[in-house]
Amino acid sequence: MHLDARKKIADLDAQSAKLEEEGHYSDTVKILKRAVEIAESNLEEEDEDRLRVCHFLGHAFIRNGQLMEAESVLENVVMTKRRTLEKDDPSLAATMYTLGRCYL
């Protein structure tokens, strides 16, 4: 089941990237929300793919002007990464940077 979920997440991620590139931010958010739902029901909380798609959803929320939603999603990602990753893991810095964009 995990491989099937990962494939679905990857496909949705690719669709969202294309939509975001075209400036369709609300559609990007919708697709990434579906990807997060799949990840949350099939993958462990600290799974790298799950954290990555949640990070992308936070970024999409920012691009769509939904800063409170972005903040909530990204804070959860940061807390999970702090619990599960090494202190100097570069993905934590990237998520912290994206979270900081909510406050600009």
mmCIF file of N, CA and C in Angstrom:
data_model
loop_
_atom_site.group_PDB
_atom_site.id
_atom_site.type_symbol
_atom_site.label_atom_id
_atom_site.label_comp_id
_atom_site.label_asym_id
_atom_site.label_seq_id
_atom_site.Cartn_x
_atom_site.Cartn_y
_atom_site.Cartn_z
ATOM 1 N N MET A 1 0.819 -1.198 0.000
ATOM 2 C CA MET A 1 0.000 0.000 0.000
ATOM 3 C C MET A 1 0.860 1.258 0.000
ATOM 4 N N HIS A 2 2.003 1.214 0.704
ATOM 5 C CA HIS A 2 2.855 2.407 0.772
ATOM 6 C C HIS A 2 3.366 2.816 -0.610
ATOM 7 N N LEU A 3 3.718 1.831 -1.450
ATOM 8 C CA LEU A 3 4.214 2.165 -2.786
ATOM 9 C C LEU A 3 3.113 2.788 -3.632
ATOM 10 N N ASP A 4 1.903 2.264 -3.519
ATOM 11 C CA ASP A 4 0.772 2.823 -4.250
ATOM 12 C C ASP A 4 0.491 4.255 -3.781
ATOM 13 N N ALA A 5 0.525 4.472 -2.480
ATOM 14 C CA ALA A 5 0.301 5.817 -1.934
ATOM 15 C C ALA A 5 1.394 6.765 -2.394
ATOM 16 N N ARG A 6 2.636 6.299 -2.360
ATOM 17 C CA ARG A 6 3.746 7.153 -2.804
ATOM 18 C C ARG A 6 3.606 7.524 -4.279
ATOM 19 N N LYS A 7 3.147 6.583 -5.098
ATOM 20 C CA LYS A 7 2.946 6.865 -6.525
ATOM 21 C C LYS A 7 1.851 7.904 -6.707
ATOM 22 N N LYS A 8 0.740 7.748 -5.987
ATOM 23 C CA LYS A 8 -0.352 8.725 -6.084
ATOM 24 C C LYS A 8 0.125 10.105 -5.634
ATOM 25 N N ILE A 9 0.887 10.145 -4.545
ATOM 26 C CA ILE A 9 1.404 11.419 -4.040
ATOM 27 C C ILE A 9 2.333 12.058 -5.065
ATOM 28 N N ALA A 10 3.210 11.256 -5.657
ATOM 29 C CA ALA A 10 4.141 11.779 -6.668
ATOM 30 C C ALA A 10 3.389 12.316 -7.883
ATOM 31 N N ASP A 11 2.351 11.600 -8.307
ATOM 32 C CA ASP A 11 1.559 12.068 -9.452
ATOM 33 C C ASP A 11 0.855 13.389 -9.137
ATOM 34 N N LEU A 12 0.257 13.480 -7.956
ATOM 35 C CA LEU A 12 -0.410 14.723 -7.563
ATOM 36 C C LEU A 12 0.593 15.862 -7.409
ATOM 37 N N ASP A 13 1.767 15.539 -6.896
ATOM 38 C CA ASP A 13 2.820 16.535 -6.740
ATOM 39 C C ASP A 13 3.230 17.091 -8.099
ATOM 40 N N ALA A 14 3.374 16.220 -9.078
ATOM 41 C CA ALA A 14 3.740 16.666 -10.430
ATOM 42 C C ALA A 14 2.644 17.550 -11.029
ATOM 43 N N GLN A 15 1.383 17.153 -10.826
ATOM 44 C CA GLN A 15 0.267 17.973 -11.315
ATOM 45 C C GLN A 15 0.269 19.348 -10.657
ATOM 46 N N SER A 16 0.519 19.372 -9.352
ATOM 47 C CA SER A 16 0.498 20.645 -8.629
ATOM 48 C C SER A 16 1.628 21.557 -9.081
ATOM 49 N N ALA A 17 2.787 20.974 -9.367
ATOM 50 C CA ALA A 17 3.924 21.788 -9.830
ATOM 51 C C ALA A 17 3.594 22.463 -11.161
ATOM 52 N N LYS A 18 2.955 21.720 -12.043
ATOM 53 C CA LYS A 18 2.571 22.293 -13.339
ATOM 54 C C LYS A 18 1.539 23.410 -13.154
ATOM 55 N N LEU A 19 0.553 23.175 -12.313
ATOM 56 C CA LEU A 19 -0.464 24.201 -12.062
ATOM 57 C C LEU A 19 0.139 25.446 -11.422
ATOM 58 N N GLU A 20 1.051 25.235 -10.477
ATOM 59 C CA GLU A 20 1.681 26.385 -9.821
ATOM 60 C C GLU A 20 2.505 27.186 -10.827
ATOM 61 N N GLU A 21 3.211 26.470 -11.685
ATOM 62 C CA GLU A 21 4.008 27.137 -12.725
ATOM 63 C C GLU A 21 3.131 28.006 -13.621
ATOM 64 N N GLU A 22 1.892 27.557 -13.845
ATOM 65 C CA GLU A 22 0.944 28.300 -14.686
ATOM 66 C C GLU A 22 0.192 29.380 -13.905
ATOM 67 N N GLY A 23 0.441 29.470 -12.587
ATOM 68 C CA GLY A 23 -0.194 30.504 -11.776
ATOM 69 C C GLY A 23 -1.560 30.139 -11.227
ATOM 70 N N HIS A 24 -1.919 28.874 -11.273
ATOM 71 C CA HIS A 24 -3.217 28.408 -10.758
ATOM 72 C C HIS A 24 -3.046 27.965 -9.305
ATOM 73 N N TYR A 25 -2.898 28.922 -8.411
ATOM 74 C CA TYR A 25 -2.545 28.617 -7.023
ATOM 75 C C TYR A 25 -3.668 27.940 -6.247
ATOM 76 N N SER A 26 -4.923 28.320 -6.481
ATOM 77 C CA SER A 26 -6.009 27.671 -5.744
ATOM 78 C C SER A 26 -6.152 26.208 -6.173
ATOM 79 N N ASP A 27 -5.946 25.914 -7.442
ATOM 80 C CA ASP A 27 -5.975 24.523 -7.908
ATOM 81 C C ASP A 27 -4.788 23.739 -7.349
ATOM 82 N N THR A 28 -3.650 24.407 -7.232
ATOM 83 C CA THR A 28 -2.474 23.780 -6.640
ATOM 84 C C THR A 28 -2.768 23.369 -5.207
ATOM 85 N N VAL A 29 -3.397 24.252 -4.449
ATOM 86 C CA VAL A 29 -3.747 23.952 -3.056
ATOM 87 C C VAL A 29 -4.677 22.744 -2.997
ATOM 88 N N LYS A 30 -5.695 22.704 -3.858
ATOM 89 C CA LYS A 30 -6.646 21.590 -3.855
ATOM 90 C C LYS A 30 -5.951 20.258 -4.106
ATOM 91 N N ILE A 31 -5.073 20.233 -5.076
ATOM 92 C CA ILE A 31 -4.377 18.988 -5.408
ATOM 93 C C ILE A 31 -3.439 18.574 -4.280
ATOM 94 N N LEU A 32 -2.718 19.531 -3.706
ATOM 95 C CA LEU A 32 -1.810 19.190 -2.617
ATOM 96 C C LEU A 32 -2.561 18.754 -1.360
ATOM 97 N N LYS A 33 -3.756 19.301 -1.136
ATOM 98 C CA LYS A 33 -4.564 18.831 -0.012
ATOM 99 C C LYS A 33 -4.918 17.360 -0.198
ATOM 100 N N ARG A 34 -5.250 16.966 -1.432
ATOM 101 C CA ARG A 34 -5.526 15.549 -1.706
ATOM 102 C C ARG A 34 -4.280 14.708 -1.455
ATOM 103 N N ALA A 35 -3.129 15.200 -1.869
ATOM 104 C CA ALA A 35 -1.883 14.468 -1.644
ATOM 105 C C ALA A 35 -1.599 14.315 -0.150
ATOM 106 N N VAL A 36 -1.851 15.368 0.616
ATOM 107 C CA VAL A 36 -1.636 15.312 2.070
ATOM 108 C C VAL A 36 -2.603 14.312 2.702
ATOM 109 N N GLU A 37 -3.851 14.289 2.261
ATOM 110 C CA GLU A 37 -4.818 13.313 2.786
ATOM 111 C C GLU A 37 -4.328 11.884 2.560
ATOM 112 N N ILE A 38 -3.826 11.614 1.373
ATOM 113 C CA ILE A 38 -3.297 10.281 1.069
ATOM 114 C C ILE A 38 -2.096 9.983 1.957
ATOM 115 N N ALA A 39 -1.208 10.961 2.090
ATOM 116 C CA ALA A 39 -0.012 10.769 2.917
ATOM 117 C C ALA A 39 -0.378 10.533 4.378
ATOM 118 N N GLU A 40 -1.315 11.310 4.895
ATOM 119 C CA GLU A 40 -1.698 11.182 6.303
ATOM 120 C C GLU A 40 -2.359 9.842 6.606
ATOM 121 N N SER A 41 -3.080 9.297 5.646
ATOM 122 C CA SER A 41 -3.758 8.028 5.904
ATOM 123 C C SER A 41 -2.898 6.806 5.589
ATOM 124 N N ASN A 42 -1.742 6.999 4.939
ATOM 125 C CA ASN A 42 -0.937 5.856 4.527
ATOM 126 C C ASN A 42 0.506 5.862 5.013
ATOM 127 N N LEU A 43 1.012 7.008 5.419
ATOM 128 C CA LEU A 43 2.429 7.109 5.766
ATOM 129 C C LEU A 43 2.596 7.568 7.216
ATOM 130 N N GLU A 44 3.701 7.178 7.809
ATOM 131 C CA GLU A 44 4.018 7.583 9.175
ATOM 132 C C GLU A 44 4.219 9.098 9.238
ATOM 133 N N GLU A 45 3.999 9.661 10.418
ATOM 134 C CA GLU A 45 4.098 11.110 10.597
ATOM 135 C C GLU A 45 5.464 11.646 10.177
ATOM 136 N N GLU A 46 6.525 10.904 10.459
ATOM 137 C CA GLU A 46 7.873 11.390 10.168
ATOM 138 C C GLU A 46 8.376 10.974 8.787
ATOM 139 N N ASP A 47 7.521 10.350 7.978
ATOM 140 C CA ASP A 47 7.912 9.922 6.643
ATOM 141 C C ASP A 47 8.327 11.128 5.796
ATOM 142 N N GLU A 48 9.437 10.977 5.095
ATOM 143 C CA GLU A 48 9.992 12.081 4.303
ATOM 144 C C GLU A 48 9.029 12.558 3.221
ATOM 145 N N ASP A 49 8.360 11.637 2.543
ATOM 146 C CA ASP A 49 7.411 12.030 1.499
ATOM 147 C C ASP A 49 6.230 12.801 2.086
ATOM 148 N N ARG A 50 5.755 12.358 3.237
ATOM 149 C CA ARG A 50 4.643 13.050 3.900
ATOM 150 C C ARG A 50 5.051 14.465 4.306
ATOM 151 N N LEU A 51 6.224 14.603 4.890
ATOM 152 C CA LEU A 51 6.699 15.925 5.305
ATOM 153 C C LEU A 51 6.921 16.836 4.100
ATOM 154 N N ARG A 52 7.444 16.268 3.019
ATOM 155 C CA ARG A 52 7.719 17.056 1.814
ATOM 156 C C ARG A 52 6.425 17.610 1.224
ATOM 157 N N VAL A 53 5.393 16.760 1.097
ATOM 158 C CA VAL A 53 4.147 17.226 0.493
ATOM 159 C C VAL A 53 3.453 18.240 1.404
ATOM 160 N N CYS A 54 3.578 18.083 2.710
ATOM 161 C CA CYS A 54 3.026 19.083 3.643
ATOM 162 C C CYS A 54 3.763 20.412 3.500
ATOM 163 N N HIS A 55 5.079 20.345 3.329
ATOM 164 C CA HIS A 55 5.871 21.565 3.111
ATOM 165 C C HIS A 55 5.384 22.262 1.835
ATOM 166 N N PHE A 56 5.205 21.482 0.763
ATOM 167 C CA PHE A 56 4.734 22.058 -0.500
ATOM 168 C C PHE A 56 3.343 22.668 -0.350
ATOM 169 N N LEU A 57 2.484 22.029 0.454
ATOM 170 C CA LEU A 57 1.149 22.593 0.690
ATOM 171 C C LEU A 57 1.274 23.936 1.402
ATOM 172 N N GLY A 58 2.151 24.022 2.391
ATOM 173 C CA GLY A 58 2.374 25.298 3.074
ATOM 174 C C GLY A 58 2.829 26.373 2.111
ATOM 175 N N HIS A 59 3.740 26.010 1.224
ATOM 176 C CA HIS A 59 4.227 26.948 0.209
ATOM 177 C C HIS A 59 3.080 27.386 -0.711
ATOM 178 N N ALA A 60 2.243 26.433 -1.113
ATOM 179 C CA ALA A 60 1.114 26.755 -1.992
ATOM 180 C C ALA A 60 0.117 27.674 -1.283
ATOM 181 N N PHE A 61 -0.112 27.430 0.000
ATOM 182 C CA PHE A 61 -0.984 28.324 0.762
ATOM 183 C C PHE A 61 -0.440 29.754 0.738
ATOM 184 N N ILE A 62 0.864 29.901 0.901
ATOM 185 C CA ILE A 62 1.473 31.243 0.864
ATOM 186 C C ILE A 62 1.224 31.886 -0.494
ATOM 187 N N ARG A 63 1.478 31.140 -1.555
ATOM 188 C CA ARG A 63 1.296 31.680 -2.907
ATOM 189 C C ARG A 63 -0.164 32.058 -3.166
ATOM 190 N N ASN A 64 -1.084 31.372 -2.474
ATOM 191 C CA ASN A 64 -2.514 31.635 -2.642
ATOM 192 C C ASN A 64 -3.022 32.674 -1.647
ATOM 193 N N GLY A 65 -2.122 33.229 -0.813
ATOM 194 C CA GLY A 65 -2.506 34.261 0.141
ATOM 195 C C GLY A 65 -3.169 33.729 1.402
ATOM 196 N N GLN A 66 -3.083 32.438 1.668
ATOM 197 C CA GLN A 66 -3.692 31.814 2.836
ATOM 198 C C GLN A 66 -2.620 31.617 3.913
ATOM 199 N N LEU A 67 -2.207 32.725 4.509
ATOM 200 C CA LEU A 67 -1.063 32.695 5.415
ATOM 201 C C LEU A 67 -1.325 31.951 6.708
ATOM 202 N N MET A 68 -2.514 32.043 7.261
ATOM 203 C CA MET A 68 -2.809 31.330 8.507
ATOM 204 C C MET A 68 -2.764 29.815 8.284
ATOM 205 N N GLU A 69 -3.298 29.362 7.155
ATOM 206 C CA GLU A 69 -3.266 27.943 6.829
ATOM 207 C C GLU A 69 -1.824 27.487 6.614
ATOM 208 N N ALA A 70 -1.055 28.313 5.918
ATOM 209 C CA ALA A 70 0.358 27.985 5.682
ATOM 210 C C ALA A 70 1.105 27.862 7.000
ATOM 211 N N GLU A 71 0.885 28.813 7.874
ATOM 212 C CA GLU A 71 1.559 28.808 9.171
ATOM 213 C C GLU A 71 1.248 27.518 9.937
ATOM 214 N N SER A 72 0.000 27.123 9.969
ATOM 215 C CA SER A 72 -0.408 25.926 10.698
ATOM 216 C C SER A 72 0.268 24.672 10.138
ATOM 217 N N VAL A 73 0.213 24.502 8.828
ATOM 218 C CA VAL A 73 0.811 23.326 8.187
ATOM 219 C C VAL A 73 2.319 23.307 8.414
ATOM 220 N N LEU A 74 2.963 24.441 8.188
ATOM 221 C CA LEU A 74 4.426 24.493 8.289
ATOM 222 C C LEU A 74 4.919 24.345 9.725
ATOM 223 N N GLU A 75 4.177 24.865 10.693
ATOM 224 C CA GLU A 75 4.573 24.671 12.089
ATOM 225 C C GLU A 75 4.538 23.199 12.466
ATOM 226 N N ASN A 76 3.537 22.475 11.975
ATOM 227 C CA ASN A 76 3.479 21.034 12.230
ATOM 228 C C ASN A 76 4.659 20.307 11.599
ATOM 229 N N VAL A 77 5.023 20.703 10.389
ATOM 230 C CA VAL A 77 6.175 20.084 9.720
ATOM 231 C C VAL A 77 7.448 20.364 10.510
ATOM 232 N N VAL A 78 7.630 21.605 10.945
ATOM 233 C CA VAL A 78 8.823 21.965 11.714
ATOM 234 C C VAL A 78 8.886 21.158 13.014
ATOM 235 N N MET A 79 7.775 21.060 13.725
ATOM 236 C CA MET A 79 7.775 20.311 14.995
ATOM 237 C C MET A 79 8.124 18.841 14.757
ATOM 238 N N THR A 80 7.573 18.251 13.706
ATOM 239 C CA THR A 80 7.872 16.848 13.407
ATOM 240 C C THR A 80 9.333 16.683 13.026
ATOM 241 N N LYS A 81 9.840 17.577 12.193
ATOM 242 C CA LYS A 81 11.243 17.482 11.788
ATOM 243 C C LYS A 81 12.172 17.679 12.973
ATOM 244 N N ARG A 82 11.852 18.581 13.869
ATOM 245 C CA ARG A 82 12.698 18.792 15.055
ATOM 246 C C ARG A 82 12.761 17.542 15.924
ATOM 247 N N ARG A 83 11.655 16.813 15.989
ATOM 248 C CA ARG A 83 11.609 15.581 16.784
ATOM 249 C C ARG A 83 12.352 14.431 16.121
ATOM 250 N N THR A 84 12.373 14.407 14.783
ATOM 251 C CA THR A 84 12.821 13.201 14.090
ATOM 252 C C THR A 84 14.126 13.336 13.307
ATOM 253 N N LEU A 85 14.548 14.545 13.004
ATOM 254 C CA LEU A 85 15.743 14.732 12.181
ATOM 255 C C LEU A 85 16.915 15.254 13.010
ATOM 256 N N GLU A 86 18.081 15.148 12.423
ATOM 257 C CA GLU A 86 19.259 15.743 13.037
ATOM 258 C C GLU A 86 19.088 17.265 13.096
ATOM 259 N N LYS A 87 19.724 17.873 14.072
ATOM 260 C CA LYS A 87 19.572 19.313 14.299
ATOM 261 C C LYS A 87 19.977 20.155 13.081
ATOM 262 N N ASP A 88 20.953 19.685 12.308
ATOM 263 C CA ASP A 88 21.456 20.474 11.180
ATOM 264 C C ASP A 88 20.939 19.970 9.827
ATOM 265 N N ASP A 89 19.861 19.206 9.821
ATOM 266 C CA ASP A 89 19.310 18.694 8.569
ATOM 267 C C ASP A 89 18.860 19.873 7.695
ATOM 268 N N PRO A 90 19.299 19.931 6.430
ATOM 269 C CA PRO A 90 18.974 21.074 5.571
ATOM 270 C C PRO A 90 17.482 21.225 5.281
ATOM 271 N N SER A 91 16.725 20.139 5.334
ATOM 272 C CA SER A 91 15.295 20.273 5.047
ATOM 273 C C SER A 91 14.580 21.055 6.149
ATOM 274 N N LEU A 92 15.113 21.016 7.366
ATOM 275 C CA LEU A 92 14.533 21.809 8.451
ATOM 276 C C LEU A 92 14.719 23.295 8.168
ATOM 277 N N ALA A 93 15.887 23.658 7.697
ATOM 278 C CA ALA A 93 16.155 25.067 7.371
ATOM 279 C C ALA A 93 15.227 25.554 6.257
ATOM 280 N N ALA A 94 15.005 24.722 5.257
ATOM 281 C CA ALA A 94 14.125 25.109 4.147
ATOM 282 C C ALA A 94 12.697 25.334 4.640
ATOM 283 N N THR A 95 12.232 24.467 5.530
ATOM 284 C CA THR A 95 10.874 24.629 6.060
ATOM 285 C C THR A 95 10.785 25.854 6.962
ATOM 286 N N MET A 96 11.816 26.094 7.764
ATOM 287 C CA MET A 96 11.832 27.291 8.621
ATOM 288 C C MET A 96 11.802 28.560 7.767
ATOM 289 N N TYR A 97 12.538 28.552 6.669
ATOM 290 C CA TYR A 97 12.548 29.701 5.762
ATOM 291 C C TYR A 97 11.142 29.940 5.192
ATOM 292 N N THR A 98 10.506 28.854 4.740
ATOM 293 C CA THR A 98 9.164 28.983 4.178
ATOM 294 C C THR A 98 8.176 29.456 5.243
ATOM 295 N N LEU A 99 8.294 28.927 6.452
ATOM 296 C CA LEU A 99 7.447 29.382 7.551
ATOM 297 C C LEU A 99 7.664 30.875 7.819
ATOM 298 N N GLY A 100 8.884 31.336 7.768
ATOM 299 C CA GLY A 100 9.172 32.756 7.974
ATOM 300 C C GLY A 100 8.492 33.656 6.964
ATOM 301 N N ARG A 101 8.240 33.132 5.764
ATOM 302 C CA ARG A 101 7.550 33.922 4.735
ATOM 303 C C ARG A 101 6.112 34.253 5.138
ATOM 304 N N CYS A 102 5.553 33.494 6.082
ATOM 305 C CA CYS A 102 4.187 33.785 6.552
ATOM 306 C C CYS A 102 4.137 35.103 7.321
ATOM 307 N N TYR A 103 5.275 35.541 7.826
ATOM 308 C CA TYR A 103 5.312 36.720 8.692
ATOM 309 C C TYR A 103 5.825 37.967 7.974
ATOM 310 N N LEU A 104 6.095 37.882 6.696
ATOM 311 C CA LEU A 104 6.591 39.055 5.974
ATOM 312 C C LEU A 104 5.467 39.982 5.572
#
